[in-house]
């Protein structure tokens, strides 16, 4: 299934995309696409519905983040060997973890607004993993059973804030609008192998990132095993699993960063496309 949240910011309704591409309203079935509705039993119930009997949504409504009320937004850094190489970083021995503030989360096609004084805002296409079942001390073998589904994340990053302001990477990752998520949550039954997904990102129609999740240093299952040994993962938590090469800070001979008016198009195979226009905070 492709589950969505649509409508005005803060008032999104649950929906699904049927086999013909029509947006259907799920308000009569669940209150939201969020932690309490991401368990296997609820997803099986939704999967069994006759989609054609659900109300069709007219027009072209805004799509919100595909997960509501995200509990934790966990991010893995330097998880592609070729991306680590382009940034001059060593291959990590364990997954590098940082957090993205939930206030950064926006819909897949909402504007991305650079914070005041930003000169180093960058792009990162990433595979998002949405937890559907509580995970604590989960083995790699069982890890994917705890996944509700997958989505596209653009881990927008302000590199100066990230690397030059004293403190953690979170400073450059958590600016408002720096977490476009969606367009939809694709349930795990439609993604039999999360380590075989092509991914791309264009800026102003020019291809900047091309990658495949097969080149992750740590797989989705390994990441879940590692994180669940450190903290309990709850339904509705989102893990952004790292980016392939082609980010602005790694471009040669000089880094290239986003500016107001730029357009980002972001895809992952089978998970949909995002499009954002870059603006500036007033």
PDB file of C-alpha atoms in Angstrom:
ATOM      1  CA  UNK A   1       0.000   0.000   0.000  1.00  0.00           C
ATOM      2  CA  UNK A   2       0.884   3.608  -0.510  1.00  0.00           C
ATOM      3  CA  UNK A   3      -0.343   5.547   2.521  1.00  0.00           C
ATOM      4  CA  UNK A   4      -0.470   9.340   2.512  1.00  0.00           C
ATOM      5  CA  UNK A   5      -1.475  12.316   4.597  1.00  0.00           C
ATOM      6  CA  UNK A   6      -3.062  15.172   2.713  1.00  0.00           C
ATOM      7  CA  UNK A   7      -4.460  18.615   3.425  1.00  0.00           C
ATOM      8  CA  UNK A   8      -3.369  21.831   5.071  1.00  0.00           C
ATOM      9  CA  UNK A   9      -0.373  21.845   7.368  1.00  0.00           C
ATOM     10  CA  UNK A  10      -1.369  20.625  10.831  1.00  0.00           C
ATOM     11  CA  UNK A  11      -4.754  19.364   9.624  1.00  0.00           C
ATOM     12  CA  UNK A  12      -3.720  16.483   7.367  1.00  0.00           C
ATOM     13  CA  UNK A  13      -6.110  13.592   6.753  1.00  0.00           C
ATOM     14  CA  UNK A  14      -5.149   9.954   6.180  1.00  0.00           C
ATOM     15  CA  UNK A  15      -5.405   8.506   2.704  1.00  0.00           C
ATOM     16  CA  UNK A  16      -4.081   5.925   0.313  1.00  0.00           C
ATOM     17  CA  UNK A  17      -3.149   5.840  -3.346  1.00  0.00           C
ATOM     18  CA  UNK A  18      -5.120   3.115  -5.123  1.00  0.00           C
ATOM     19  CA  UNK A  19      -3.858   0.951  -7.980  1.00  0.00           C
ATOM     20  CA  UNK A  20      -4.963   3.528 -10.533  1.00  0.00           C
ATOM     21  CA  UNK A  21      -3.195   6.392  -8.829  1.00  0.00           C
ATOM     22  CA  UNK A  22      -6.324   7.936  -7.282  1.00  0.00           C
ATOM     23  CA  UNK A  23      -6.068   9.439  -3.806  1.00  0.00           C
ATOM     24  CA  UNK A  24      -8.668   7.840  -1.507  1.00  0.00           C
ATOM     25  CA  UNK A  25      -9.785   9.147   1.878  1.00  0.00           C
ATOM     26  CA  UNK A  26      -9.138   6.879   4.875  1.00  0.00           C
ATOM     27  CA  UNK A  27     -10.714   9.162   7.499  1.00  0.00           C
ATOM     28  CA  UNK A  28     -13.517   6.670   8.074  1.00  0.00           C
ATOM     29  CA  UNK A  29     -11.020   3.918   8.833  1.00  0.00           C
ATOM     30  CA  UNK A  30      -8.181   5.477  10.859  1.00  0.00           C
ATOM     31  CA  UNK A  31      -7.568   8.803  12.551  1.00  0.00           C
ATOM     32  CA  UNK A  32      -4.124   9.317  11.027  1.00  0.00           C
ATOM     33  CA  UNK A  33      -1.134   7.590   9.469  1.00  0.00           C
ATOM     34  CA  UNK A  34       0.911   7.584  12.645  1.00  0.00           C
ATOM     35  CA  UNK A  35       2.400   5.311  15.286  1.00  0.00           C
ATOM     36  CA  UNK A  36      -0.876   3.870  16.554  1.00  0.00           C
ATOM     37  CA  UNK A  37      -1.974   2.810  13.064  1.00  0.00           C
ATOM     38  CA  UNK A  38       1.297   1.310  11.819  1.00  0.00           C
ATOM     39  CA  UNK A  39       1.069  -2.109  13.479  1.00  0.00           C
ATOM     40  CA  UNK A  40       0.685  -5.190  11.298  1.00  0.00           C
ATOM     41  CA  UNK A  41      -2.942  -5.802  12.304  1.00  0.00           C
ATOM     42  CA  UNK A  42      -4.089  -2.308  11.320  1.00  0.00           C
ATOM     43  CA  UNK A  43      -2.112  -2.361   8.089  1.00  0.00           C
ATOM     44  CA  UNK A  44      -3.625  -5.752   7.217  1.00  0.00           C
ATOM     45  CA  UNK A  45      -7.077  -4.293   7.853  1.00  0.00           C
ATOM     46  CA  UNK A  46      -6.386  -1.383   5.516  1.00  0.00           C
ATOM     47  CA  UNK A  47      -4.874  -3.687   2.925  1.00  0.00           C
ATOM     48  CA  UNK A  48      -8.062  -5.778   2.897  1.00  0.00           C
ATOM     49  CA  UNK A  49     -10.287  -2.801   2.085  1.00  0.00           C
ATOM     50  CA  UNK A  50     -11.871  -2.417  -1.330  1.00  0.00           C
ATOM     51  CA  UNK A  51     -10.044   0.760  -2.306  1.00  0.00           C
ATOM     52  CA  UNK A  52     -12.623   1.574  -4.980  1.00  0.00           C
ATOM     53  CA  UNK A  53     -15.275   1.873  -2.266  1.00  0.00           C
ATOM     54  CA  UNK A  54     -13.359   4.591  -0.418  1.00  0.00           C
ATOM     55  CA  UNK A  55     -14.167   8.251  -1.163  1.00  0.00           C
ATOM     56  CA  UNK A  56     -12.025   9.695  -3.939  1.00  0.00           C
ATOM     57  CA  UNK A  57     -10.321  12.983  -3.073  1.00  0.00           C
ATOM     58  CA  UNK A  58     -10.908  15.655  -5.680  1.00  0.00           C
ATOM     59  CA  UNK A  59      -8.476  18.309  -6.814  1.00  0.00           C
ATOM     60  CA  UNK A  60      -4.772  18.328  -6.097  1.00  0.00           C
ATOM     61  CA  UNK A  61      -4.411  18.689  -2.341  1.00  0.00           C
ATOM     62  CA  UNK A  62      -1.122  19.319  -0.595  1.00  0.00           C
ATOM     63  CA  UNK A  63       0.627  16.177   0.612  1.00  0.00           C
ATOM     64  CA  UNK A  64       1.894  16.368   4.168  1.00  0.00           C
ATOM     65  CA  UNK A  65       4.639  14.268   5.748  1.00  0.00           C
ATOM     66  CA  UNK A  66       3.641  10.639   5.222  1.00  0.00           C
ATOM     67  CA  UNK A  67       3.951   9.931   8.973  1.00  0.00           C
ATOM     68  CA  UNK A  68       2.202  12.055  11.575  1.00  0.00           C
ATOM     69  CA  UNK A  69       3.388  12.742  15.115  1.00  0.00           C
ATOM     70  CA  UNK A  70       6.844  11.302  14.507  1.00  0.00           C
ATOM     71  CA  UNK A  71       8.310  10.174  17.802  1.00  0.00           C
ATOM     72  CA  UNK A  72      12.045  10.133  17.038  1.00  0.00           C
ATOM     73  CA  UNK A  73      13.684  11.223  13.792  1.00  0.00           C
ATOM     74  CA  UNK A  74      16.996   9.346  13.790  1.00  0.00           C
ATOM     75  CA  UNK A  75      19.580   9.839  11.062  1.00  0.00           C
ATOM     76  CA  UNK A  76      22.615   7.823  10.035  1.00  0.00           C
ATOM     77  CA  UNK A  77      25.653   9.728   8.748  1.00  0.00           C
ATOM     78  CA  UNK A  78      28.326   8.640   6.275  1.00  0.00           C
ATOM     79  CA  UNK A  79      26.546   5.377   5.477  1.00  0.00           C
ATOM     80  CA  UNK A  80      27.671   5.100   1.843  1.00  0.00           C
ATOM     81  CA  UNK A  81      31.362   4.404   1.273  1.00  0.00           C
ATOM     82  CA  UNK A  82      31.561   6.598  -1.840  1.00  0.00           C
ATOM     83  CA  UNK A  83      29.865   9.499  -0.026  1.00  0.00           C
ATOM     84  CA  UNK A  84      32.337   9.187   2.853  1.00  0.00           C
ATOM     85  CA  UNK A  85      35.158   9.310   0.298  1.00  0.00           C
ATOM     86  CA  UNK A  86      33.861  12.469  -1.402  1.00  0.00           C
ATOM     87  CA  UNK A  87      33.717  14.261   1.959  1.00  0.00           C
ATOM     88  CA  UNK A  88      37.171  13.029   2.993  1.00  0.00           C
ATOM     89  CA  UNK A  89      35.815  11.068   5.961  1.00  0.00           C
ATOM     90  CA  UNK A  90      36.923   7.663   7.224  1.00  0.00           C
ATOM     91  CA  UNK A  91      34.583   4.693   6.958  1.00  0.00           C
ATOM     92  CA  UNK A  92      32.834   4.498  10.348  1.00  0.00           C
ATOM     93  CA  UNK A  93      33.214   1.394  12.486  1.00  0.00           C
ATOM     94  CA  UNK A  94      29.662   1.769  13.812  1.00  0.00           C
ATOM     95  CA  UNK A  95      26.652   3.690  12.475  1.00  0.00           C
ATOM     96  CA  UNK A  96      27.033   7.425  13.048  1.00  0.00           C
ATOM     97  CA  UNK A  97      23.867   8.689  14.716  1.00  0.00           C
ATOM     98  CA  UNK A  98      22.388  12.159  14.929  1.00  0.00           C
ATOM     99  CA  UNK A  99      18.866  13.460  15.423  1.00  0.00           C
ATOM    100  CA  UNK A 100      16.767  15.742  13.275  1.00  0.00           C
ATOM    101  CA  UNK A 101      14.291  17.899  15.209  1.00  0.00           C
ATOM    102  CA  UNK A 102      10.668  17.019  14.494  1.00  0.00           C
ATOM    103  CA  UNK A 103      10.042  20.711  13.790  1.00  0.00           C
ATOM    104  CA  UNK A 104      12.150  20.249  10.632  1.00  0.00           C
ATOM    105  CA  UNK A 105       9.641  17.801   9.149  1.00  0.00           C
ATOM    106  CA  UNK A 106       7.553  19.071   6.219  1.00  0.00           C
ATOM    107  CA  UNK A 107       5.640  17.613   3.308  1.00  0.00           C
ATOM    108  CA  UNK A 108       7.439  16.263   0.246  1.00  0.00           C
ATOM    109  CA  UNK A 109       6.625  19.254  -1.948  1.00  0.00           C
ATOM    110  CA  UNK A 110       6.700  22.040   0.628  1.00  0.00           C
ATOM    111  CA  UNK A 111       9.268  24.802   0.241  1.00  0.00           C
ATOM    112  CA  UNK A 112      12.670  24.379   1.879  1.00  0.00           C
ATOM    113  CA  UNK A 113      13.597  27.628   3.609  1.00  0.00           C
ATOM    114  CA  UNK A 114      17.247  28.433   4.258  1.00  0.00           C
ATOM    115  CA  UNK A 115      17.792  29.936   7.716  1.00  0.00           C
ATOM    116  CA  UNK A 116      19.102  33.456   8.160  1.00  0.00           C
ATOM    117  CA  UNK A 117      22.756  33.731   7.260  1.00  0.00           C
ATOM    118  CA  UNK A 118      22.893  30.376   5.502  1.00  0.00           C
ATOM    119  CA  UNK A 119      25.498  30.037   2.754  1.00  0.00           C
ATOM    120  CA  UNK A 120      26.093  26.270   2.861  1.00  0.00           C
ATOM    121  CA  UNK A 121      22.669  24.617   2.520  1.00  0.00           C
ATOM    122  CA  UNK A 122      23.005  21.190   0.887  1.00  0.00           C
ATOM    123  CA  UNK A 123      20.840  18.320  -0.360  1.00  0.00           C
ATOM    124  CA  UNK A 124      20.775  14.587   0.527  1.00  0.00           C
ATOM    125  CA  UNK A 125      18.412  11.968  -0.893  1.00  0.00           C
ATOM    126  CA  UNK A 126      17.893   9.227   1.691  1.00  0.00           C
ATOM    127  CA  UNK A 127      15.844   6.096   2.283  1.00  0.00           C
ATOM    128  CA  UNK A 128      13.498   6.609   5.221  1.00  0.00           C
ATOM    129  CA  UNK A 129      12.499   3.633   7.379  1.00  0.00           C
ATOM    130  CA  UNK A 130       9.305   3.864   9.442  1.00  0.00           C
ATOM    131  CA  UNK A 131       9.055   1.660  12.517  1.00  0.00           C
ATOM    132  CA  UNK A 132       5.761  -0.199  12.950  1.00  0.00           C
ATOM    133  CA  UNK A 133       6.426  -2.452  15.935  1.00  0.00           C
ATOM    134  CA  UNK A 134       8.281  -1.717  19.158  1.00  0.00           C
ATOM    135  CA  UNK A 135      11.909  -2.791  18.818  1.00  0.00           C
ATOM    136  CA  UNK A 136      14.332  -3.365  21.693  1.00  0.00           C
ATOM    137  CA  UNK A 137      17.413  -5.567  21.425  1.00  0.00           C
ATOM    138  CA  UNK A 138      16.252  -6.766  18.009  1.00  0.00           C
ATOM    139  CA  UNK A 139      18.513  -9.071  16.011  1.00  0.00           C
ATOM    140  CA  UNK A 140      19.533  -8.316  12.441  1.00  0.00           C
ATOM    141  CA  UNK A 141      17.584 -11.407  11.369  1.00  0.00           C
ATOM    142  CA  UNK A 142      14.312 -10.137  12.839  1.00  0.00           C
ATOM    143  CA  UNK A 143      14.857  -6.412  12.307  1.00  0.00           C
ATOM    144  CA  UNK A 144      12.797  -5.902   9.148  1.00  0.00           C
ATOM    145  CA  UNK A 145       9.737  -7.458  10.826  1.00  0.00           C
ATOM    146  CA  UNK A 146       9.613  -4.269  12.916  1.00  0.00           C
ATOM    147  CA  UNK A 147       9.327  -2.006   9.861  1.00  0.00           C
ATOM    148  CA  UNK A 148       5.954  -0.610   8.790  1.00  0.00           C
ATOM    149  CA  UNK A 149       7.279   0.743   5.516  1.00  0.00           C
ATOM    150  CA  UNK A 150       9.651   3.004   3.645  1.00  0.00           C
ATOM    151  CA  UNK A 151       9.645   6.537   2.258  1.00  0.00           C
ATOM    152  CA  UNK A 152      11.777   9.215   0.637  1.00  0.00           C
ATOM    153  CA  UNK A 153      13.591  11.711   2.888  1.00  0.00           C
ATOM    154  CA  UNK A 154      15.587  14.759   1.810  1.00  0.00           C
ATOM    155  CA  UNK A 155      18.054  15.277   4.662  1.00  0.00           C
ATOM    156  CA  UNK A 156      18.658  18.969   3.926  1.00  0.00           C
ATOM    157  CA  UNK A 157      21.783  20.155   5.735  1.00  0.00           C
ATOM    158  CA  UNK A 158      23.429  23.488   6.507  1.00  0.00           C
ATOM    159  CA  UNK A 159      27.094  22.470   6.331  1.00  0.00           C
ATOM    160  CA  UNK A 160      28.557  25.486   8.125  1.00  0.00           C
ATOM    161  CA  UNK A 161      26.122  25.017  11.007  1.00  0.00           C
ATOM    162  CA  UNK A 162      26.857  21.277  10.940  1.00  0.00           C
ATOM    163  CA  UNK A 163      30.648  21.410  10.964  1.00  0.00           C
ATOM    164  CA  UNK A 164      31.733  24.850  12.186  1.00  0.00           C
ATOM    165  CA  UNK A 165      29.327  25.742  14.993  1.00  0.00           C
ATOM    166  CA  UNK A 166      30.606  24.151  18.180  1.00  0.00           C
ATOM    167  CA  UNK A 167      28.460  21.141  19.032  1.00  0.00           C
ATOM    168  CA  UNK A 168      26.760  18.302  17.201  1.00  0.00           C
ATOM    169  CA  UNK A 169      25.693  17.765  13.578  1.00  0.00           C
ATOM    170  CA  UNK A 170      22.115  18.293  14.738  1.00  0.00           C
ATOM    171  CA  UNK A 171      22.634  22.068  14.498  1.00  0.00           C
ATOM    172  CA  UNK A 172      22.969  21.862  10.727  1.00  0.00           C
ATOM    173  CA  UNK A 173      20.295  19.212  10.265  1.00  0.00           C
ATOM    174  CA  UNK A 174      17.367  20.552  12.290  1.00  0.00           C
ATOM    175  CA  UNK A 175      16.571  23.913  10.723  1.00  0.00           C
ATOM    176  CA  UNK A 176      12.883  24.427   9.969  1.00  0.00           C
ATOM    177  CA  UNK A 177      11.801  22.661   6.726  1.00  0.00           C
ATOM    178  CA  UNK A 178      15.001  20.567   6.572  1.00  0.00           C
ATOM    179  CA  UNK A 179      13.117  17.247   6.673  1.00  0.00           C
ATOM    180  CA  UNK A 180      10.844  16.744   3.638  1.00  0.00           C
ATOM    181  CA  UNK A 181       9.295  13.293   4.125  1.00  0.00           C
ATOM    182  CA  UNK A 182       7.090  11.384   1.677  1.00  0.00           C
ATOM    183  CA  UNK A 183       5.209  11.578  -0.674  1.00  0.00           C
ATOM    184  CA  UNK A 184       3.850   8.313   0.677  1.00  0.00           C
ATOM    185  CA  UNK A 185       4.659   5.515   3.048  1.00  0.00           C
ATOM    186  CA  UNK A 186       5.075   2.304   1.054  1.00  0.00           C
ATOM    187  CA  UNK A 187       4.360  -0.685   3.279  1.00  0.00           C
ATOM    188  CA  UNK A 188       7.142  -3.239   3.648  1.00  0.00           C
ATOM    189  CA  UNK A 189       5.304  -5.962   1.712  1.00  0.00           C
ATOM    190  CA  UNK A 190       5.852  -3.863  -1.437  1.00  0.00           C
ATOM    191  CA  UNK A 191       9.588  -3.443  -0.744  1.00  0.00           C
ATOM    192  CA  UNK A 192      10.921  -6.997  -0.524  1.00  0.00           C
ATOM    193  CA  UNK A 193      14.557  -5.841  -0.512  1.00  0.00           C
ATOM    194  CA  UNK A 194      15.328  -2.367   0.849  1.00  0.00           C
ATOM    195  CA  UNK A 195      18.972  -2.895  -0.169  1.00  0.00           C
ATOM    196  CA  UNK A 196      18.238  -2.804  -3.902  1.00  0.00           C
ATOM    197  CA  UNK A 197      16.635   0.599  -4.514  1.00  0.00           C
ATOM    198  CA  UNK A 198      17.899   3.146  -7.023  1.00  0.00           C
ATOM    199  CA  UNK A 199      17.869   6.765  -5.869  1.00  0.00           C
ATOM    200  CA  UNK A 200      18.407  10.132  -7.524  1.00  0.00           C
ATOM    201  CA  UNK A 201      18.405  13.871  -6.827  1.00  0.00           C
ATOM    202  CA  UNK A 202      18.382  16.744  -9.331  1.00  0.00           C
ATOM    203  CA  UNK A 203      18.984  20.443  -8.695  1.00  0.00           C
ATOM    204  CA  UNK A 204      17.449  22.725 -11.322  1.00  0.00           C
ATOM    205  CA  UNK A 205      17.080  19.755 -13.665  1.00  0.00           C
ATOM    206  CA  UNK A 206      20.735  18.723 -13.369  1.00  0.00           C
ATOM    207  CA  UNK A 207      21.492  15.292 -11.941  1.00  0.00           C
ATOM    208  CA  UNK A 208      23.539  15.622  -8.775  1.00  0.00           C
ATOM    209  CA  UNK A 209      23.052  12.307  -6.964  1.00  0.00           C
ATOM    210  CA  UNK A 210      22.745   8.798  -8.348  1.00  0.00           C
ATOM    211  CA  UNK A 211      22.986   5.845  -6.028  1.00  0.00           C
ATOM    212  CA  UNK A 212      21.599   2.544  -4.879  1.00  0.00           C
ATOM    213  CA  UNK A 213      20.904   1.311  -1.361  1.00  0.00           C
ATOM    214  CA  UNK A 214      23.018  -1.776  -2.115  1.00  0.00           C
ATOM    215  CA  UNK A 215      26.116   0.336  -1.393  1.00  0.00           C
ATOM    216  CA  UNK A 216      25.152   1.169   2.193  1.00  0.00           C
ATOM    217  CA  UNK A 217      27.895   0.452   4.697  1.00  0.00           C
ATOM    218  CA  UNK A 218      25.293  -0.609   7.280  1.00  0.00           C
ATOM    219  CA  UNK A 219      22.069  -2.195   5.992  1.00  0.00           C
ATOM    220  CA  UNK A 220      18.615  -1.270   7.226  1.00  0.00           C
ATOM    221  CA  UNK A 221      18.534  -4.446   9.319  1.00  0.00           C
ATOM    222  CA  UNK A 222      21.945  -3.739  10.826  1.00  0.00           C
ATOM    223  CA  UNK A 223      20.938  -0.168  11.655  1.00  0.00           C
ATOM    224  CA  UNK A 224      17.778  -1.324  13.438  1.00  0.00           C
ATOM    225  CA  UNK A 225      19.751  -3.941  15.386  1.00  0.00           C
ATOM    226  CA  UNK A 226      22.286  -1.315  16.445  1.00  0.00           C
ATOM    227  CA  UNK A 227      19.803   1.396  17.393  1.00  0.00           C
ATOM    228  CA  UNK A 228      17.447  -0.960  19.223  1.00  0.00           C
ATOM    229  CA  UNK A 229      20.378  -1.977  21.398  1.00  0.00           C
ATOM    230  CA  UNK A 230      20.813   1.653  22.434  1.00  0.00           C
ATOM    231  CA  UNK A 231      17.183   2.761  22.815  1.00  0.00           C
ATOM    232  CA  UNK A 232      13.681   1.429  22.279  1.00  0.00           C
ATOM    233  CA  UNK A 233      12.323   2.158  18.812  1.00  0.00           C
ATOM    234  CA  UNK A 234       8.604   2.913  18.842  1.00  0.00           C
ATOM    235  CA  UNK A 235       5.940   2.796  16.128  1.00  0.00           C
ATOM    236  CA  UNK A 236       6.088   6.031  14.183  1.00  0.00           C
ATOM    237  CA  UNK A 237       9.820   6.572  14.695  1.00  0.00           C
ATOM    238  CA  UNK A 238      11.630   7.396  11.440  1.00  0.00           C
ATOM    239  CA  UNK A 239      15.195   6.436  10.552  1.00  0.00           C
ATOM    240  CA  UNK A 240      16.906   8.239   7.677  1.00  0.00           C
ATOM    241  CA  UNK A 241      19.620   5.881   6.514  1.00  0.00           C
ATOM    242  CA  UNK A 242      22.265   8.015   4.804  1.00  0.00           C
ATOM    243  CA  UNK A 243      22.974   9.438   1.369  1.00  0.00           C
ATOM    244  CA  UNK A 244      24.943   8.377  -1.718  1.00  0.00           C
ATOM    245  CA  UNK A 245      27.608  10.592  -3.329  1.00  0.00           C
ATOM    246  CA  UNK A 246      26.880  13.817  -5.170  1.00  0.00           C
ATOM    247  CA  UNK A 247      26.179  16.245  -2.348  1.00  0.00           C
ATOM    248  CA  UNK A 248      27.087  19.884  -2.811  1.00  0.00           C
ATOM    249  CA  UNK A 249      29.890  19.920  -0.255  1.00  0.00           C
ATOM    250  CA  UNK A 250      31.676  17.171  -2.177  1.00  0.00           C
ATOM    251  CA  UNK A 251      31.603  18.802  -5.608  1.00  0.00           C
ATOM    252  CA  UNK A 252      34.914  19.585  -7.341  1.00  0.00           C
ATOM    253  CA  UNK A 253      36.776  21.830  -7.784  1.00  0.00           C
ATOM    254  CA  UNK A 254      34.613  23.815  -5.363  1.00  0.00           C
ATOM    255  CA  UNK A 255      31.539  22.953  -3.281  1.00  0.00           C
ATOM    256  CA  UNK A 256      28.194  24.114  -4.661  1.00  0.00           C
ATOM    257  CA  UNK A 257      25.332  25.007  -2.341  1.00  0.00           C
ATOM    258  CA  UNK A 258      21.659  25.835  -2.716  1.00  0.00           C
ATOM    259  CA  UNK A 259      20.392  29.341  -3.297  1.00  0.00           C
ATOM    260  CA  UNK A 260      16.950  30.909  -3.206  1.00  0.00           C
ATOM    261  CA  UNK A 261      14.852  29.857  -6.193  1.00  0.00           C
ATOM    262  CA  UNK A 262      16.607  26.525  -6.735  1.00  0.00           C
ATOM    263  CA  UNK A 263      14.460  23.439  -7.293  1.00  0.00           C
ATOM    264  CA  UNK A 264      15.216  19.992  -5.931  1.00  0.00           C
ATOM    265  CA  UNK A 265      13.651  16.827  -7.405  1.00  0.00           C
ATOM    266  CA  UNK A 266      14.174  13.729  -5.278  1.00  0.00           C
ATOM    267  CA  UNK A 267      13.281  10.116  -6.122  1.00  0.00           C
ATOM    268  CA  UNK A 268      13.702   6.608  -4.809  1.00  0.00           C
ATOM    269  CA  UNK A 269      12.675   3.632  -6.907  1.00  0.00           C
ATOM    270  CA  UNK A 270       9.120   2.580  -6.030  1.00  0.00           C
ATOM    271  CA  UNK A 271       8.798   5.172  -3.250  1.00  0.00           C
ATOM    272  CA  UNK A 272       7.816   8.242  -5.236  1.00  0.00           C
ATOM    273  CA  UNK A 273       9.140  11.710  -5.975  1.00  0.00           C
ATOM    274  CA  UNK A 274       9.544  14.923  -4.002  1.00  0.00           C
ATOM    275  CA  UNK A 275       9.908  18.435  -5.428  1.00  0.00           C
ATOM    276  CA  UNK A 276      10.974  21.425  -3.330  1.00  0.00           C
ATOM    277  CA  UNK A 277      11.654  25.068  -4.121  1.00  0.00           C
ATOM    278  CA  UNK A 278      14.315  26.781  -2.013  1.00  0.00           C
ATOM    279  CA  UNK A 279      13.398  30.034  -0.287  1.00  0.00           C
ATOM    280  CA  UNK A 280      14.993  32.187   2.409  1.00  0.00           C
ATOM    281  CA  UNK A 281      13.783  32.920   5.922  1.00  0.00           C
ATOM    282  CA  UNK A 282      12.792  36.567   6.232  1.00  0.00           C
TER     283      UNK A 282
END
